[in-house]
Amino acid sequence: MKILPNFPIVDSALPLPAQNQQFIDALTSRRSPKIVDLQNAIAPSAEELPDILKVAVRVPDHGKAVPWRFIAIDGENRGILGRKLAQILVARGDKMDAAQLALEQTRFERAPLVLAIVHSPRAHPKATIWEQELSAGALGFSLMLACHGFGYSANWLSEWPIYDNEASAIIGAKPHEKIAGLFYIGKTQIAPTERPRPNLDDIFEYWNDK
Ligand SMILES: Cc1cc2nc3c(=O)[nH]c(=O)nc-3n(C[C@H](O)[C@H](O)[C@H](O)COP(=O)(O)O)c2cc1C
């Protein structure tokens, strides 16, 4: 399916950065919701999603390798995929009671839309695999910011499926690829609460020739 954004692609000179208090406030107010708070959230519409993605993909990417792609899990496919992944655990003999099994089966139904970012490494003359992985991570956060900008919350979860080759393959990763993250997305009226943030004194120093 072709998805197209509702705004033009800018390929000419761009405006210079200028202080933008609204933008700073928006960055400072972003926070992940609790996953349970996305249960009854609303998904981006078919019109909004390409716009969100168009903003999200504006990430640094050495050599324009484009070492990432998205897989969207929505609607009834959330339940179908959840049941397939739960079946992996059942087949392996994992001891789960009925409640645990139900949680596994409904894992993707915790939000109306789940986006998998797949890290798809390329053989590239300049961009190392490490740089490509970092670009995939940057895309993860860029996606969260883009969601925030469009009024959606996003929660970045790995959990067991991204570390499991069989589950990752069912989600859609090819053998050479890795799932960078599963992003649970939705519009909710439940305000997130802040969490402690790093103390800059602990993580910052000027280099000096000691
Ligand atoms: C790569 C990555 C993977 C994560 N995986 C999980 C996870 O599997 N389970 C979890 O509870 N939190 C996970 N988190 C943390 C949540 O995303 C957490 O809500 C987030 O760090 C909160 O920070 P924020 O409010 O600044 O967005 C992960 C975070 C990152 C960056």
PDB file of N, CA, C and O in Angstrom, residues 144-199:
ATOM      1  N   MET A 144       8.797   9.121  18.330  1.00  0.00           N
ATOM      2  CA  MET A 144       8.090   9.541  19.546  1.00  0.00           C
ATOM      3  C   MET A 144       7.817  11.045  19.527  1.00  0.00           C
ATOM      4  O   MET A 144       6.741  11.504  19.921  1.00  0.00           O
ATOM      5  N   LEU A 145       8.812  11.819  19.076  1.00  0.00           N
ATOM      6  CA  LEU A 145       8.621  13.275  19.011  1.00  0.00           C
ATOM      7  C   LEU A 145       7.550  13.624  17.978  1.00  0.00           C
ATOM      8  O   LEU A 145       6.717  14.502  18.218  1.00  0.00           O
ATOM      9  N   ALA A 146       7.588  12.943  16.841  1.00  0.00           N
ATOM     10  CA  ALA A 146       6.592  13.224  15.801  1.00  0.00           C
ATOM     11  C   ALA A 146       5.192  12.912  16.332  1.00  0.00           C
ATOM     12  O   ALA A 146       4.252  13.687  16.149  1.00  0.00           O
ATOM     13  N   CYS A 147       5.065  11.783  17.031  1.00  0.00           N
ATOM     14  CA  CYS A 147       3.759  11.443  17.635  1.00  0.00           C
ATOM     15  C   CYS A 147       3.325  12.556  18.569  1.00  0.00           C
ATOM     16  O   CYS A 147       2.179  13.025  18.516  1.00  0.00           O
ATOM     17  N   HIS A 148       4.235  12.995  19.416  1.00  0.00           N
ATOM     18  CA  HIS A 148       3.931  14.059  20.383  1.00  0.00           C
ATOM     19  C   HIS A 148       3.442  15.311  19.647  1.00  0.00           C
ATOM     20  O   HIS A 148       2.453  15.934  20.041  1.00  0.00           O
ATOM     21  N   GLY A 149       4.131  15.647  18.567  1.00  0.00           N
ATOM     22  CA  GLY A 149       3.761  16.840  17.796  1.00  0.00           C
ATOM     23  C   GLY A 149       2.349  16.752  17.226  1.00  0.00           C
ATOM     24  O   GLY A 149       1.666  17.759  17.095  1.00  0.00           O
ATOM     25  N   PHE A 150       1.937  15.556  16.887  1.00  0.00           N
ATOM     26  CA  PHE A 150       0.601  15.371  16.304  1.00  0.00           C
ATOM     27  C   PHE A 150      -0.449  15.047  17.377  1.00  0.00           C
ATOM     28  O   PHE A 150      -1.592  14.738  17.053  1.00  0.00           O
ATOM     29  N   GLY A 151      -0.043  15.103  18.664  1.00  0.00           N
ATOM     30  CA  GLY A 151      -1.011  14.894  19.747  1.00  0.00           C
ATOM     31  C   GLY A 151      -1.190  13.444  20.151  1.00  0.00           C
ATOM     32  O   GLY A 151      -2.192  13.093  20.787  1.00  0.00           O
ATOM     33  N   TYR A 152      -0.212  12.608  19.802  1.00  0.00           N
ATOM     34  CA  TYR A 152      -0.276  11.191  20.182  1.00  0.00           C
ATOM     35  C   TYR A 152       0.837  10.872  21.163  1.00  0.00           C
ATOM     36  O   TYR A 152       1.926  11.444  21.095  1.00  0.00           O
ATOM     37  N   SER A 153       0.554   9.943  22.050  1.00  0.00           N
ATOM     38  CA  SER A 153       1.573   9.455  22.969  1.00  0.00           C
ATOM     39  C   SER A 153       2.181   8.190  22.380  1.00  0.00           C
ATOM     40  O   SER A 153       1.521   7.466  21.634  1.00  0.00           O
ATOM     41  N   ALA A 154       3.419   7.947  22.775  1.00  0.00           N
ATOM     42  CA  ALA A 154       4.089   6.735  22.284  1.00  0.00           C
ATOM     43  C   ALA A 154       4.919   6.145  23.406  1.00  0.00           C
ATOM     44  O   ALA A 154       5.542   6.876  24.179  1.00  0.00           O
ATOM     45  N   ASN A 155       4.889   4.836  23.495  1.00  0.00           N
ATOM     46  CA  ASN A 155       5.677   4.125  24.501  1.00  0.00           C
ATOM     47  C   ASN A 155       6.560   3.107  23.778  1.00  0.00           C
ATOM     48  O   ASN A 155       6.056   2.277  23.016  1.00  0.00           O
ATOM     49  N   TRP A 156       7.857   3.206  24.013  1.00  0.00           N
ATOM     50  CA  TRP A 156       8.854   2.362  23.334  1.00  0.00           C
ATOM     51  C   TRP A 156       9.120   1.142  24.217  1.00  0.00           C
ATOM     52  O   TRP A 156       9.680   1.282  25.301  1.00  0.00           O
ATOM     53  N   LEU A 157       8.704  -0.021  23.760  1.00  0.00           N
ATOM     54  CA  LEU A 157       8.935  -1.251  24.521  1.00  0.00           C
ATOM     55  C   LEU A 157       9.682  -2.271  23.658  1.00  0.00           C
ATOM     56  O   LEU A 157       9.388  -2.426  22.476  1.00  0.00           O
ATOM     57  N   SER A 158      10.626  -2.961  24.297  1.00  0.00           N
ATOM     58  CA  SER A 158      11.286  -4.084  23.623  1.00  0.00           C
ATOM     59  C   SER A 158      10.519  -5.351  23.960  1.00  0.00           C
ATOM     60  O   SER A 158       9.905  -5.977  23.106  1.00  0.00           O
ATOM     61  N   GLU A 159      10.592  -5.728  25.222  1.00  0.00           N
ATOM     62  CA  GLU A 159      10.021  -6.976  25.728  1.00  0.00           C
ATOM     63  C   GLU A 159      10.578  -8.172  24.935  1.00  0.00           C
ATOM     64  O   GLU A 159      11.387  -8.019  24.046  1.00  0.00           O
ATOM     65  N   TRP A 160      10.127  -9.378  25.298  1.00  0.00           N
ATOM     66  CA  TRP A 160      10.816 -10.545  24.763  1.00  0.00           C
ATOM     67  C   TRP A 160      10.770 -10.703  23.243  1.00  0.00           C
ATOM     68  O   TRP A 160      11.740 -11.198  22.649  1.00  0.00           O
ATOM     69  N   PRO A 161       9.686 -10.259  22.562  1.00  0.00           N
ATOM     70  CA  PRO A 161       9.626 -10.585  21.122  1.00  0.00           C
ATOM     71  C   PRO A 161      10.791 -10.033  20.294  1.00  0.00           C
ATOM     72  O   PRO A 161      11.172 -10.644  19.303  1.00  0.00           O
ATOM     73  N   ILE A 162      11.342  -8.880  20.709  1.00  0.00           N
ATOM     74  CA  ILE A 162      12.398  -8.344  19.829  1.00  0.00           C
ATOM     75  C   ILE A 162      13.726  -9.093  20.005  1.00  0.00           C
ATOM     76  O   ILE A 162      14.618  -8.976  19.183  1.00  0.00           O
ATOM     77  N   TYR A 163      13.851  -9.847  21.105  1.00  0.00           N
ATOM     78  CA  TYR A 163      15.084 -10.619  21.335  1.00  0.00           C
ATOM     79  C   TYR A 163      14.940 -12.065  20.860  1.00  0.00           C
ATOM     80  O   TYR A 163      15.867 -12.861  21.009  1.00  0.00           O
ATOM     81  N   ASP A 164      13.777 -12.404  20.347  1.00  0.00           N
ATOM     82  CA  ASP A 164      13.473 -13.781  19.981  1.00  0.00           C
ATOM     83  C   ASP A 164      13.389 -13.874  18.450  1.00  0.00           C
ATOM     84  O   ASP A 164      12.553 -13.212  17.825  1.00  0.00           O
ATOM     85  N   ASN A 165      14.247 -14.701  17.862  1.00  0.00           N
ATOM     86  CA  ASN A 165      14.312 -14.762  16.393  1.00  0.00           C
ATOM     87  C   ASN A 165      12.996 -15.216  15.770  1.00  0.00           C
ATOM     88  O   ASN A 165      12.570 -14.691  14.735  1.00  0.00           O
ATOM     89  N   GLU A 166      12.368 -16.212  16.413  1.00  0.00           N
ATOM     90  CA  GLU A 166      11.112 -16.739  15.848  1.00  0.00           C
ATOM     91  C   GLU A 166      10.013 -15.667  15.896  1.00  0.00           C
ATOM     92  O   GLU A 166       9.300 -15.439  14.905  1.00  0.00           O
ATOM     93  N   ALA A 167       9.896 -15.008  17.034  1.00  0.00           N
ATOM     94  CA  ALA A 167       8.874 -13.959  17.177  1.00  0.00           C
ATOM     95  C   ALA A 167       9.173 -12.801  16.224  1.00  0.00           C
ATOM     96  O   ALA A 167       8.272 -12.286  15.550  1.00  0.00           O
ATOM     97  N   SER A 168      10.453 -12.409  16.146  1.00  0.00           N
ATOM     98  CA  SER A 168      10.825 -11.289  15.263  1.00  0.00           C
ATOM     99  C   SER A 168      10.494 -11.621  13.811  1.00  0.00           C
ATOM    100  O   SER A 168      10.037 -10.747  13.058  1.00  0.00           O
ATOM    101  N   ALA A 169      10.714 -12.879  13.421  1.00  0.00           N
ATOM    102  CA  ALA A 169      10.420 -13.281  12.038  1.00  0.00           C
ATOM    103  C   ALA A 169       8.913 -13.199  11.776  1.00  0.00           C
ATOM    104  O   ALA A 169       8.482 -12.763  10.701  1.00  0.00           O
ATOM    105  N   ILE A 170       8.108 -13.591  12.755  1.00  0.00           N
ATOM    106  CA  ILE A 170       6.645 -13.521  12.567  1.00  0.00           C
ATOM    107  C   ILE A 170       6.203 -12.058  12.474  1.00  0.00           C
ATOM    108  O   ILE A 170       5.318 -11.701  11.692  1.00  0.00           O
ATOM    109  N   ILE A 171       6.870 -11.202  13.245  1.00  0.00           N
ATOM    110  CA  ILE A 171       6.535  -9.772  13.164  1.00  0.00           C
ATOM    111  C   ILE A 171       6.926  -9.228  11.780  1.00  0.00           C
ATOM    112  O   ILE A 171       6.290  -8.300  11.269  1.00  0.00           O
ATOM    113  N   GLY A 172       7.955  -9.814  11.189  1.00  0.00           N
ATOM    114  CA  GLY A 172       8.298  -9.392   9.820  1.00  0.00           C
ATOM    115  C   GLY A 172       9.767  -9.098   9.589  1.00  0.00           C
ATOM    116  O   GLY A 172      10.137  -8.654   8.502  1.00  0.00           O
ATOM    117  N   ALA A 173      10.614  -9.329  10.605  1.00  0.00           N
ATOM    118  CA  ALA A 173      12.052  -9.089  10.411  1.00  0.00           C
ATOM    119  C   ALA A 173      12.650 -10.231   9.598  1.00  0.00           C
ATOM    120  O   ALA A 173      12.341 -11.400   9.841  1.00  0.00           O
ATOM    121  N   LYS A 174      13.501  -9.882   8.633  1.00  0.00           N
ATOM    122  CA  LYS A 174      14.206 -10.905   7.852  1.00  0.00           C
ATOM    123  C   LYS A 174      15.412 -11.380   8.684  1.00  0.00           C
ATOM    124  O   LYS A 174      15.779 -10.722   9.673  1.00  0.00           O
ATOM    125  N   PRO A 175      16.017 -12.511   8.295  1.00  0.00           N
ATOM    126  CA  PRO A 175      17.084 -13.058   9.150  1.00  0.00           C
ATOM    127  C   PRO A 175      18.225 -12.081   9.441  1.00  0.00           C
ATOM    128  O   PRO A 175      18.811 -12.126  10.514  1.00  0.00           O
ATOM    129  N   HIS A 176      18.542 -11.175   8.516  1.00  0.00           N
ATOM    130  CA  HIS A 176      19.661 -10.241   8.758  1.00  0.00           C
ATOM    131  C   HIS A 176      19.207  -8.996   9.516  1.00  0.00           C
ATOM    132  O   HIS A 176      20.024  -8.126   9.813  1.00  0.00           O
ATOM    133  N   GLU A 177      17.917  -8.876   9.808  1.00  0.00           N
ATOM    134  CA  GLU A 177      17.397  -7.664  10.435  1.00  0.00           C
ATOM    135  C   GLU A 177      17.131  -7.883  11.934  1.00  0.00           C
ATOM    136  O   GLU A 177      17.042  -9.021  12.399  1.00  0.00           O
ATOM    137  N   LYS A 178      16.975  -6.747  12.641  1.00  0.00           N
ATOM    138  CA  LYS A 178      16.645  -6.795  14.069  1.00  0.00           C
ATOM    139  C   LYS A 178      15.540  -5.784  14.317  1.00  0.00           C
ATOM    140  O   LYS A 178      15.561  -4.697  13.715  1.00  0.00           O
ATOM    141  N   ILE A 179      14.639  -6.112  15.217  1.00  0.00           N
ATOM    142  CA  ILE A 179      13.613  -5.125  15.563  1.00  0.00           C
ATOM    143  C   ILE A 179      14.221  -4.176  16.598  1.00  0.00           C
ATOM    144  O   ILE A 179      14.696  -4.608  17.655  1.00  0.00           O
ATOM    145  N   ALA A 180      14.244  -2.890  16.241  1.00  0.00           N
ATOM    146  CA  ALA A 180      14.842  -1.889  17.138  1.00  0.00           C
ATOM    147  C   ALA A 180      13.894  -1.564  18.286  1.00  0.00           C
ATOM    148  O   ALA A 180      14.346  -1.214  19.384  1.00  0.00           O
ATOM    149  N   GLY A 181      12.611  -1.667  18.047  1.00  0.00           N
ATOM    150  CA  GLY A 181      11.662  -1.356  19.112  1.00  0.00           C
ATOM    151  C   GLY A 181      10.243  -1.515  18.630  1.00  0.00           C
ATOM    152  O   GLY A 181       9.963  -1.513  17.424  1.00  0.00           O
ATOM    153  N   LEU A 182       9.352  -1.689  19.599  1.00  0.00           N
ATOM    154  CA  LEU A 182       7.915  -1.732  19.323  1.00  0.00           C
ATOM    155  C   LEU A 182       7.324  -0.484  19.972  1.00  0.00           C
ATOM    156  O   LEU A 182       7.492  -0.274  21.176  1.00  0.00           O
ATOM    157  N   PHE A 183       6.670   0.335  19.178  1.00  0.00           N
ATOM    158  CA  PHE A 183       6.175   1.633  19.643  1.00  0.00           C
ATOM    159  C   PHE A 183       4.663   1.573  19.724  1.00  0.00           C
ATOM    160  O   PHE A 183       3.983   1.424  18.698  1.00  0.00           O
ATOM    161  N   TYR A 184       4.172   1.667  20.963  1.00  0.00           N
ATOM    162  CA  TYR A 184       2.737   1.607  21.225  1.00  0.00           C
ATOM    163  C   TYR A 184       2.229   3.043  21.191  1.00  0.00           C
ATOM    164  O   TYR A 184       2.689   3.890  21.973  1.00  0.00           O
ATOM    165  N   ILE A 185       1.288   3.302  20.285  1.00  0.00           N
ATOM    166  CA  ILE A 185       0.910   4.684  19.960  1.00  0.00           C
ATOM    167  C   ILE A 185      -0.591   4.886  20.090  1.00  0.00           C
ATOM    168  O   ILE A 185      -1.382   4.033  19.659  1.00  0.00           O
ATOM    169  N   GLY A 186      -0.968   6.024  20.654  1.00  0.00           N
ATOM    170  CA  GLY A 186      -2.390   6.363  20.703  1.00  0.00           C
ATOM    171  C   GLY A 186      -2.601   7.726  21.341  1.00  0.00           C
ATOM    172  O   GLY A 186      -1.710   8.276  21.998  1.00  0.00           O
ATOM    173  N   LYS A 187      -3.787   8.275  21.104  1.00  0.00           N
ATOM    174  CA  LYS A 187      -4.165   9.557  21.719  1.00  0.00           C
ATOM    175  C   LYS A 187      -4.961   9.242  22.961  1.00  0.00           C
ATOM    176  O   LYS A 187      -5.965   8.526  22.891  1.00  0.00           O
ATOM    177  N   THR A 188      -4.497   9.772  24.109  1.00  0.00           N
ATOM    178  CA  THR A 188      -5.174   9.500  25.374  1.00  0.00           C
ATOM    179  C   THR A 188      -5.422  10.811  26.107  1.00  0.00           C
ATOM    180  O   THR A 188      -4.677  11.780  25.915  1.00  0.00           O
ATOM    181  N   GLN A 189      -6.450  10.807  26.935  1.00  0.00           N
ATOM    182  CA  GLN A 189      -6.732  11.987  27.774  1.00  0.00           C
ATOM    183  C   GLN A 189      -6.087  11.843  29.142  1.00  0.00           C
ATOM    184  O   GLN A 189      -6.238  12.709  30.006  1.00  0.00           O
ATOM    185  N   ILE A 190      -5.373  10.735  29.376  1.00  0.00           N
ATOM    186  CA  ILE A 190      -4.739  10.520  30.687  1.00  0.00           C
ATOM    187  C   ILE A 190      -3.348  11.153  30.658  1.00  0.00           C
ATOM    188  O   ILE A 190      -2.487  10.725  29.875  1.00  0.00           O
ATOM    189  N   ALA A 191      -3.155  12.155  31.493  1.00  0.00           N
ATOM    190  CA  ALA A 191      -1.872  12.883  31.470  1.00  0.00           C
ATOM    191  C   ALA A 191      -0.775  12.018  32.095  1.00  0.00           C
ATOM    192  O   ALA A 191      -0.991  11.390  33.133  1.00  0.00           O
ATOM    193  N   PRO A 192       0.406  11.968  31.464  1.00  0.00           N
ATOM    194  CA  PRO A 192       1.506  11.210  32.069  1.00  0.00           C
ATOM    195  C   PRO A 192       2.087  11.983  33.245  1.00  0.00           C
ATOM    196  O   PRO A 192       1.990  13.209  33.297  1.00  0.00           O
ATOM    197  N   THR A 193       2.675  11.258  34.192  1.00  0.00           N
ATOM    198  CA  THR A 193       3.357  11.949  35.291  1.00  0.00           C
ATOM    199  C   THR A 193       4.857  11.940  34.992  1.00  0.00           C
ATOM    200  O   THR A 193       5.357  11.034  34.314  1.00  0.00           O
ATOM    201  N   GLU A 194       5.541  12.933  35.506  1.00  0.00           N
ATOM    202  CA  GLU A 194       6.974  13.061  35.220  1.00  0.00           C
ATOM    203  C   GLU A 194       7.751  11.993  35.966  1.00  0.00           C
ATOM    204  O   GLU A 194       7.284  11.413  36.956  1.00  0.00           O
ATOM    205  N   ARG A 195       8.916  11.659  35.464  1.00  0.00           N
ATOM    206  CA  ARG A 195       9.832  10.749  36.151  1.00  0.00           C
ATOM    207  C   ARG A 195      11.125  11.507  36.396  1.00  0.00           C
ATOM    208  O   ARG A 195      11.366  12.546  35.763  1.00  0.00           O
ATOM    209  N   PRO A 196      11.984  10.992  37.311  1.00  0.00           N
ATOM    210  CA  PRO A 196      13.245  11.704  37.549  1.00  0.00           C
ATOM    211  C   PRO A 196      14.074  11.749  36.268  1.00  0.00           C
ATOM    212  O   PRO A 196      14.094  10.778  35.496  1.00  0.00           O
ATOM    213  N   ARG A 197      14.721  12.867  36.051  1.00  0.00           N
ATOM    214  CA  ARG A 197      15.590  13.045  34.885  1.00  0.00           C
ATOM    215  C   ARG A 197      17.032  13.137  35.351  1.00  0.00           C
ATOM    216  O   ARG A 197      17.303  13.501  36.498  1.00  0.00           O
ATOM    217  N   PRO A 198      17.983  12.822  34.500  1.00  0.00           N
ATOM    218  CA  PRO A 198      19.386  12.830  34.951  1.00  0.00           C
ATOM    219  C   PRO A 198      19.820  14.206  35.420  1.00  0.00           C
ATOM    220  O   PRO A 198      19.386  15.227  34.885  1.00  0.00           O
ATOM    221  N   ASN A 199      20.685  14.190  36.433  1.00  0.00           N
ATOM    222  CA  ASN A 199      21.315  15.420  36.911  1.00  0.00           C
ATOM    223  C   ASN A 199      22.477  15.729  35.967  1.00  0.00           C
ATOM    224  O   ASN A 199      23.388  14.911  35.805  1.00  0.00           O
TER     225      ASN A 199
END
